[in-house]
XYZ file of C-alpha atoms in Angstrom:
576
model
C 52.063 143.238 106.088
C 53.039 140.369 108.092
C 56.274 140.634 110.593
C 57.375 137.358 108.693
C 57.073 139.093 105.189
C 58.538 142.365 106.399
C 61.729 140.539 107.761
C 62.127 138.836 104.407
C 61.912 142.065 102.298
C 64.321 143.385 104.650
C 66.462 140.579 104.171
C 66.681 140.468 100.397
C 67.120 144.446 100.437
C 70.212 143.749 101.793
C 73.534 144.297 99.615
C 75.365 141.204 98.830
C 78.453 142.080 100.627
C 76.435 142.826 103.814
C 74.561 139.397 103.583
C 78.140 137.662 103.130
C 79.041 138.962 106.530
C 75.854 138.158 108.092
C 76.181 134.456 107.094
C 79.581 134.466 108.720
C 77.233 133.686 111.615
C 75.601 130.957 110.101
C 76.815 127.107 109.309
C 77.023 125.526 105.946
C 73.600 123.464 106.819
C 71.714 126.795 107.886
C 72.721 128.354 104.328
C 71.395 125.168 102.415
C 68.446 125.621 104.601
C 67.545 129.262 103.817
C 68.052 128.397 100.329
C 64.800 126.342 100.757
C 62.690 129.339 101.781
C 61.952 130.587 98.514
C 63.361 131.061 95.021
C 64.925 134.330 95.588
C 66.935 133.391 98.684
C 68.282 130.430 96.812
C 69.342 132.614 93.834
C 70.890 134.901 97.009
C 72.724 132.174 98.697
C 74.097 130.573 95.490
C 76.412 133.284 95.139
C 80.208 132.795 95.206
C 80.620 135.261 97.864
C 78.447 133.602 100.213
C 79.831 130.254 100.055
C 83.483 131.759 99.925
C 82.582 132.742 103.311
C 81.577 129.249 104.373
C 84.524 127.794 103.080
C 86.428 130.115 105.736
C 83.738 129.092 108.480
C 84.585 125.340 108.012
C 88.194 126.618 109.652
C 90.159 123.573 107.868
C 92.135 125.833 105.177
C 93.646 129.200 105.274
C 91.853 131.870 102.662
C 94.858 131.769 100.393
C 94.452 128.095 99.853
C 90.947 128.348 99.423
C 91.293 130.725 96.786
C 93.912 128.369 95.036
C 91.472 125.317 95.302
C 88.662 127.297 93.697
C 90.513 127.296 90.335
C 90.066 123.384 89.942
C 86.526 123.338 91.069
C 83.092 124.353 89.617
C 82.310 126.819 92.600
C 82.768 127.693 96.197
C 79.382 125.687 97.003
C 81.150 122.605 95.810
C 84.500 123.488 97.600
C 82.588 123.684 100.765
C 80.752 120.456 100.150
C 84.110 118.803 100.110
C 85.573 120.698 102.858
C 82.810 119.874 105.057
C 82.203 116.105 104.100
C 85.760 114.947 103.787
C 88.401 117.441 104.825
C 87.179 118.436 108.216
C 86.169 114.900 109.531
C 89.540 113.092 108.074
C 92.456 115.544 108.966
C 94.175 114.279 111.906
C 96.346 111.657 113.475
C 95.090 107.808 112.653
C 96.899 105.058 114.416
C 96.725 101.281 114.662
C 98.083 98.813 117.247
C 100.347 96.745 115.114
C 103.294 96.897 114.589
C 104.212 97.665 118.380
C 106.760 99.900 117.054
C 103.804 102.585 115.907
C 101.534 102.971 113.031
C 100.854 106.410 112.680
C 98.965 107.940 109.835
C 98.649 111.762 109.519
C 95.815 112.602 107.171
C 96.386 116.199 106.028
C 95.220 118.366 103.010
C 96.840 118.116 99.603
C 95.301 120.242 96.700
C 91.689 119.761 96.280
C 92.388 116.313 98.401
C 93.389 114.775 101.721
C 96.549 112.596 101.790
C 97.114 109.865 104.528
C 100.891 109.842 105.232
C 102.670 107.045 107.197
C 105.249 108.476 109.356
C 107.969 105.765 109.380
C 109.526 104.756 112.861
C 113.051 106.237 112.252
C 116.039 107.938 114.183
C 116.604 111.392 114.110
C 120.306 112.599 112.862
C 122.246 115.530 114.259
C 120.007 118.170 112.620
C 117.367 117.325 115.064
C 113.515 116.791 114.293
C 112.923 120.116 112.995
C 115.865 120.420 110.635
C 115.723 117.140 109.515
C 114.022 115.163 106.898
C 111.275 112.854 108.098
C 110.754 109.657 106.377
C 106.697 108.813 105.264
C 105.373 107.098 102.951
C 101.925 107.512 101.438
C 98.559 105.472 102.435
C 95.829 106.816 100.492
C 94.357 109.696 98.804
C 90.678 111.185 98.522
C 90.467 113.509 95.815
C 87.665 116.080 94.962
C 85.904 116.001 91.636
C 84.840 119.329 89.903
C 81.463 119.102 91.539
C 83.006 118.350 95.121
C 82.358 114.616 94.882
C 85.059 112.197 96.409
C 87.112 109.609 94.556
C 89.335 107.194 96.619
C 92.756 105.980 95.797
C 94.761 103.226 97.931
C 98.580 103.525 97.653
C 100.628 100.245 97.351
C 103.430 98.473 96.105
C 103.491 95.559 93.650
C 106.770 94.015 92.359
C 108.744 96.830 93.526
C 106.803 99.564 91.608
C 104.331 102.021 93.151
C 100.742 101.611 92.269
C 97.434 103.002 92.790
C 94.212 101.214 93.946
C 91.016 103.152 92.768
C 87.617 103.058 94.849
C 84.698 104.722 96.225
C 84.212 106.688 99.286
C 80.777 105.016 100.620
C 80.431 107.308 103.880
C 82.017 109.608 106.103
C 80.740 110.368 109.430
C 81.235 114.048 110.350
C 82.340 112.641 113.594
C 84.266 109.757 112.491
C 86.567 107.778 114.701
C 87.478 104.668 112.493
C 88.281 104.293 108.954
C 87.627 101.154 107.106
C 88.835 99.466 104.047
C 86.336 97.471 102.522
C 84.954 95.879 99.423
C 81.493 97.205 98.021
C 79.208 95.585 95.614
C 77.466 97.813 93.043
C 75.048 97.236 90.410
C 74.929 98.945 86.819
C 72.177 101.469 87.119
C 70.146 101.568 83.814
C 67.100 103.467 85.041
C 65.469 105.284 87.920
C 63.630 102.239 88.900
C 66.832 100.222 88.986
C 68.483 103.088 91.150
C 65.600 102.940 93.660
C 65.690 99.097 93.826
C 69.398 99.541 94.544
C 69.214 101.743 97.323
C 66.051 99.784 99.051
C 67.830 96.527 98.853
C 69.575 95.407 102.319
C 72.794 94.138 102.021
C 74.832 92.064 104.130
C 77.549 93.882 105.524
C 80.985 93.326 104.812
C 82.353 93.865 108.348
C 79.972 90.658 109.366
C 81.820 88.446 106.795
C 84.603 85.887 108.061
C 87.960 87.429 108.304
C 89.356 84.929 105.602
C 86.770 86.039 103.195
C 87.251 89.630 103.832
C 90.976 89.552 103.130
C 90.541 87.046 100.156
C 88.129 90.058 98.729
C 90.393 92.736 99.364
C 93.398 90.776 97.995
C 91.350 89.793 94.936
C 90.052 93.443 94.074
C 93.578 95.209 94.812
C 95.242 92.429 92.227
C 92.708 93.353 89.562
C 92.485 97.206 89.824
C 96.031 98.452 90.357
C 97.602 101.248 88.204
C 101.090 101.927 88.060
C 102.124 105.597 89.096
C 104.803 108.137 89.784
C 105.743 109.375 93.343
C 103.566 111.474 95.213
C 105.148 114.754 96.143
C 104.005 117.087 99.103
C 105.377 120.132 97.718
C 103.664 123.100 97.284
C 103.412 123.279 93.359
C 100.096 124.452 92.309
C 100.632 123.750 88.780
C 101.850 120.268 89.270
C 99.159 119.374 91.819
C 96.545 120.513 89.430
C 98.064 118.567 86.587
C 98.237 115.503 89.069
C 94.673 115.676 90.025
C 93.287 115.782 86.445
C 95.343 112.783 85.782
C 93.922 110.998 88.923
C 90.346 111.850 88.175
C 90.791 110.435 84.514
C 93.004 107.075 86.007
C 89.746 106.650 88.266
C 87.028 106.937 85.362
C 89.285 105.312 82.395
C 91.785 103.130 84.093
C 94.944 102.604 82.161
C 93.619 104.000 79.098
C 93.330 107.527 80.497
C 95.719 109.217 78.442
C 93.881 110.447 75.397
C 90.713 110.607 77.066
C 88.750 113.803 78.415
C 86.650 113.487 81.806
C 83.569 114.331 79.893
C 83.762 111.428 77.625
C 81.545 108.244 78.483
C 82.559 104.828 79.390
C 81.508 101.758 78.202
C 82.675 99.675 81.032
C 84.261 100.480 84.709
C 87.989 99.592 84.934
C 88.005 100.055 88.784
C 85.917 97.254 89.404
C 85.751 93.331 89.279
C 83.191 91.323 87.603
C 80.784 89.202 90.085
C 80.788 85.824 87.996
C 81.730 82.152 88.457
C 85.700 83.248 87.951
C 85.563 85.399 91.199
C 83.494 82.713 92.987
C 86.058 80.022 92.226
C 89.060 82.637 92.884
C 87.261 82.830 96.265
C 87.785 79.278 97.054
C 84.302 77.778 96.076
C 82.782 75.725 93.267
C 79.571 75.963 91.510
C 77.630 78.274 89.434
C 77.247 81.510 90.843
C 74.498 82.597 88.793
C 72.245 80.108 90.631
C 72.749 81.867 93.892
C 68.999 82.981 94.052
C 67.844 79.250 93.655
C 69.735 77.947 96.486
C 68.895 80.721 99.231
C 65.857 78.956 100.425
C 67.803 75.842 100.857
C 70.334 77.635 102.650
C 67.998 79.213 105.083
C 66.388 75.782 105.948
C 70.298 74.617 106.756
C 70.777 77.695 108.706
C 67.582 77.185 110.856
C 68.500 73.788 111.488
C 71.597 74.629 113.248
C 70.070 74.291 116.586
C 68.616 71.085 115.679
C 72.171 69.578 115.261
C 73.251 70.947 118.887
C 70.193 69.224 120.573
C 70.857 65.882 118.470
C 74.370 65.890 119.867
C 73.319 66.319 123.417
C 70.664 63.821 123.364
C 73.284 61.319 121.663
C 75.793 61.885 124.461
C 73.147 61.388 127.194
C 71.608 58.328 125.961
C 74.411 56.269 124.603
C 77.630 54.718 126.402
C 80.829 56.531 126.770
C 82.217 54.891 123.317
C 79.126 55.173 121.538
C 78.473 58.754 122.905
C 82.061 59.746 121.456
C 81.361 58.400 118.071
C 77.889 60.393 117.752
C 79.926 63.622 119.197
C 82.064 63.362 116.548
C 79.355 63.088 113.867
C 77.825 65.710 114.960
C 80.447 68.153 115.363
C 80.935 66.936 111.593
C 77.661 67.677 110.977
C 77.782 71.275 112.956
C 81.173 72.244 111.066
C 79.428 71.373 107.660
C 76.425 73.383 108.646
C 78.749 76.427 109.564
C 80.770 75.968 106.415
C 77.398 76.388 104.614
C 76.310 79.381 106.325
C 79.473 80.944 105.778
C 78.840 80.250 101.995
C 75.530 81.582 101.999
C 76.602 84.795 103.827
C 79.272 85.322 101.072
C 76.575 84.601 98.390
C 74.371 87.054 99.781
C 76.650 89.851 99.874
C 77.636 89.419 96.247
C 74.614 88.946 95.266
C 73.751 92.598 95.967
C 75.656 93.588 93.016
C 77.104 93.096 89.445
C 80.695 94.088 90.358
C 82.888 94.801 93.452
C 85.468 97.777 94.050
C 87.482 98.760 96.721
C 85.795 101.349 99.352
C 86.565 103.322 102.304
C 84.051 104.161 104.889
C 84.730 106.414 107.825
C 82.354 105.604 111.014
C 81.559 106.633 114.149
C 81.293 103.532 116.739
C 81.405 103.257 120.268
C 84.984 102.739 121.358
C 86.634 102.241 124.760
C 90.026 103.586 125.697
C 92.643 103.517 128.320
C 94.326 106.989 128.734
C 93.122 108.155 125.091
C 94.398 105.071 123.356
C 91.456 103.083 121.477
C 90.619 99.386 121.982
C 91.106 98.299 118.528
C 89.596 95.153 116.388
C 92.478 93.036 115.338
C 90.686 91.483 112.183
C 89.457 94.456 110.581
C 91.279 96.345 107.864
C 90.883 99.727 109.934
C 92.778 102.833 111.394
C 91.580 104.508 114.353
C 91.599 108.550 115.111
C 93.456 109.696 117.936
C 91.442 112.483 120.205
C 94.594 114.749 120.153
C 93.625 118.067 121.989
C 94.478 121.375 121.435
C 96.591 123.531 123.764
C 94.178 125.568 125.881
C 93.967 127.328 129.144
C 94.376 124.765 132.132
C 95.693 122.281 129.418
C 98.793 124.089 127.935
C 100.588 120.693 127.466
C 98.040 118.896 125.615
C 98.769 117.720 122.024
C 101.291 115.954 119.853
C 104.686 116.176 120.972
C 108.073 114.486 119.433
C 111.434 114.104 121.002
C 114.519 111.720 121.616
C 115.826 110.124 124.703
C 119.602 110.954 125.916
C 121.408 114.030 127.094
C 122.011 116.817 125.624
C 119.176 116.265 123.185
C 120.255 116.147 119.477
C 123.691 115.267 120.154
C 124.994 112.143 118.227
C 128.548 110.367 118.182
C 130.072 108.406 115.451
C 129.104 105.055 117.222
C 125.653 106.072 117.270
C 124.714 108.741 114.505
C 120.975 108.764 115.497
C 118.530 108.806 118.086
C 115.369 107.113 118.242
C 112.076 109.270 117.422
C 109.430 109.085 119.954
C 105.889 110.469 119.328
C 103.493 111.132 122.285
C 100.132 112.240 122.730
C 99.825 114.202 126.000
C 96.350 114.585 127.683
C 94.867 115.341 130.715
C 92.838 113.138 133.229
C 91.732 113.297 136.783
C 93.109 110.382 138.979
C 90.407 107.700 140.074
C 89.646 109.419 143.270
C 89.540 112.746 141.531
C 92.156 114.296 143.974
C 94.728 114.935 141.492
C 95.421 116.192 137.898
C 97.322 113.992 135.568
C 99.362 114.553 132.486
C 99.939 111.319 130.460
C 102.421 111.027 127.693
C 100.910 108.098 125.666
C 103.706 106.427 123.073
C 102.274 106.469 119.565
C 105.500 105.806 117.646
C 109.005 104.457 118.809
C 111.939 104.669 116.352
C 114.082 101.924 117.749
C 114.832 98.623 115.803
C 113.183 96.216 118.307
C 110.069 97.677 120.267
C 110.841 98.369 124.125
C 107.278 99.559 125.441
C 103.820 98.470 124.033
C 102.124 100.606 121.507
C 99.818 103.260 123.185
C 101.341 102.508 126.710
C 101.899 105.692 129.082
C 105.842 106.963 128.953
C 105.105 108.986 131.917
C 102.118 110.075 134.233
C 102.901 113.243 135.929
C 101.065 114.914 138.951
C 100.442 118.555 137.523
C 99.364 119.815 140.972
C 102.516 118.263 142.538
C 105.822 120.299 142.384
C 109.003 118.372 142.508
C 111.718 118.990 145.001
C 114.256 117.246 142.481
C 116.872 119.158 140.772
C 117.508 118.643 137.239
C 120.683 116.049 137.322
C 122.605 117.825 134.101
C 123.905 121.102 133.222
C 121.326 122.907 132.092
C 122.958 124.590 129.181
C 123.700 123.212 125.921
C 126.796 124.830 124.471
C 125.908 128.324 124.437
C 121.851 127.518 124.580
C 120.295 128.072 128.145
C 117.119 125.971 128.652
C 115.884 127.872 131.969
C 113.309 125.950 133.908
C 110.313 127.642 134.659
C 108.431 124.672 136.588
C 108.617 120.977 137.476
C 106.247 118.242 138.795
C 106.597 114.743 140.359
C 105.515 111.916 138.507
C 106.398 108.208 137.286
C 108.153 106.805 134.197
C 107.835 103.538 132.128
C 110.274 100.863 133.196
C 110.292 96.998 132.805
C 107.553 95.487 134.557
C 105.934 91.577 134.253
C 106.525 90.817 130.535
C 106.407 93.015 127.522
C 102.293 93.681 127.782
C 102.612 94.755 131.319
C 105.384 97.613 131.962
C 106.323 99.027 135.297
C 106.729 102.371 136.591
C 109.754 104.032 138.295
C 109.682 107.535 140.120
C 110.391 110.611 138.034
C 110.291 114.333 137.195
C 109.132 116.661 134.272
C 110.740 119.712 133.887
C 109.148 122.394 131.618
C 111.864 125.098 130.100
C 111.317 128.686 129.043
C 111.613 127.664 125.185
C 108.720 125.390 125.445
C 110.528 121.907 125.694
C 109.450 119.462 128.281
C 112.030 117.172 129.460
C 111.021 113.704 131.807
C 113.893 112.646 134.165
C 113.763 108.896 135.283
C 115.175 109.592 139.003
C 116.857 106.045 139.343
C 118.754 106.015 135.858
C 119.113 109.709 135.140
C 117.463 109.208 131.542
C 116.233 112.151 129.957
C 113.331 112.045 127.449
C 113.308 115.573 125.949
C 109.777 116.656 123.979
C 109.001 119.707 121.757
C 105.869 120.397 119.884
C 105.660 119.116 116.351
C 103.678 120.364 113.264
C 103.531 117.315 111.041
C 102.164 119.007 108.441
C 105.222 120.902 107.547
C 107.587 118.345 108.595
C 106.151 115.863 106.067
C 106.168 118.724 103.248
C 110.254 118.889 103.474
C 110.312 115.048 104.234
C 111.513 111.998 102.397
C 109.163 109.844 100.777
C 109.606 105.781 101.012
C 108.025 103.056 99.174
C 104.772 101.729 100.791
C 104.100 98.240 101.521
C 101.295 95.977 99.240
C 98.310 97.578 99.361
C 96.136 95.880 102.025
C 98.972 95.877 104.450
C 99.759 99.350 103.417
C 96.251 100.349 105.146
C 96.474 98.280 108.163
C 99.263 96.093 109.372
C 97.414 93.405 111.220
C 100.280 90.778 112.040
C 101.793 91.342 115.132
C 105.325 92.337 115.148
C 108.128 93.743 117.235
C 110.280 95.256 114.618
C 110.170 98.168 111.837
C 108.128 96.579 109.016
C 107.865 99.822 107.236
C 111.722 100.896 106.811
C 112.383 98.193 104.244
C 111.194 100.267 101.189
C 113.917 102.312 99.272
C 113.773 105.919 99.405
C 111.994 107.485 96.689
C 112.563 111.117 96.559
């Protein structure tokens, strides 16, 4: 007997419980590959025991929640699919540059779903961060179907009522760093041949359309597919969560006529999509008959290729004629180029829409090459996108890395009648080497500021500390807060943010970072004696007991692209 056959027989002879323990050292991909070896192995690895272990291996949910989630899905294998393809890549902190006060969206697990929650720039009352109620608003949800598939819902407000805007999940990269809201053209699949043709056809990318066309498409689709919905709750109520999930899946499939329908029922039309026809083409600001797009493509291509001829013609006219004549010909040439540019834009939009019979909202999580400065990514100003922050976990030699929150003022948490709250600051702490490699720096990057009008740019370093350089400075205040003693363990020299050359270019002044025995960090500006007190935060726990406020209109709720120095998210009324 061959060694390979002997090993196979040995593997198949193992009890299921023993094989489940062995599979703990395999990834879900390894288990799937193992099932392709033979039918007997396929039957073995398809058991719920094996995939329960794999759900634990993914390490995104505790075992108790995995068992709870299983009640609403067909198998642990389907559950593992959702955990690997959706939950693990998306959970974390996502941000955008605008508004400058901070645009922080924390993606957390719900019940068979992930929920994007925006943390509102706000003040902290006398109860402090941990005991107070954090204000947040819903941004989006991605809900698992019974087979582990994913459905997308964008949150928004329309005429002061909360709405859901259903859509598709087109792709989620396992190492994604950008989340894009787009419009996706789709065709009605009537046969296998149609499906093959649909997948093989090359589409014009949505991201390459001009910003004005992308914005029109997003606003047009959200204006047609919105569904009224009750408020979202993050409280741990299994029965309520299961009922709400069923409602969401029905709404995604049946739209507003979901109440008396079953998920198994067939649907003759899709209510979450907008038909591509002459009416849509008119709403986008173009005239003509959209059905004749294919007939016009060849003409448009000819005009596209002739763009370079317009440029050459314009240059020749300038060189040949007098200044007055040249001015006239240049104006004419510019007019022709503008006309050609308009035709190219119209052609690209037609090409994009012609790849489908209808359009719907979609979300796509991609991995793109991003430059960053001190952990803060460089962002595209015209894309409806959120960017994932590379927040590190605390490990040996990087014990202060992670997400911290705090307030400015001493003693921390103390409020007065004149000022009943203090601005909440969220900081991402990361480690870097200095440019010459001689120093190890701890950088506190601001990602949210709870003031009424922004003081410092979003993504700027609130302080930079040299971890290898102890400070000789003494903490300038009494290190007790009533009966509580802080007990400083160590301190380091550094620089804190200050006024510089305008808003975009802040300066820095000397300061010190003090570390207490209770795990607090206190940065003190030497000149002003201002104290920034920070503590580690568990955003998921804070959000579960927080207060939900109304979101913005759908597209703005996903990404607020307008530059603003004020709190645009606090205008909504509390809903819980």
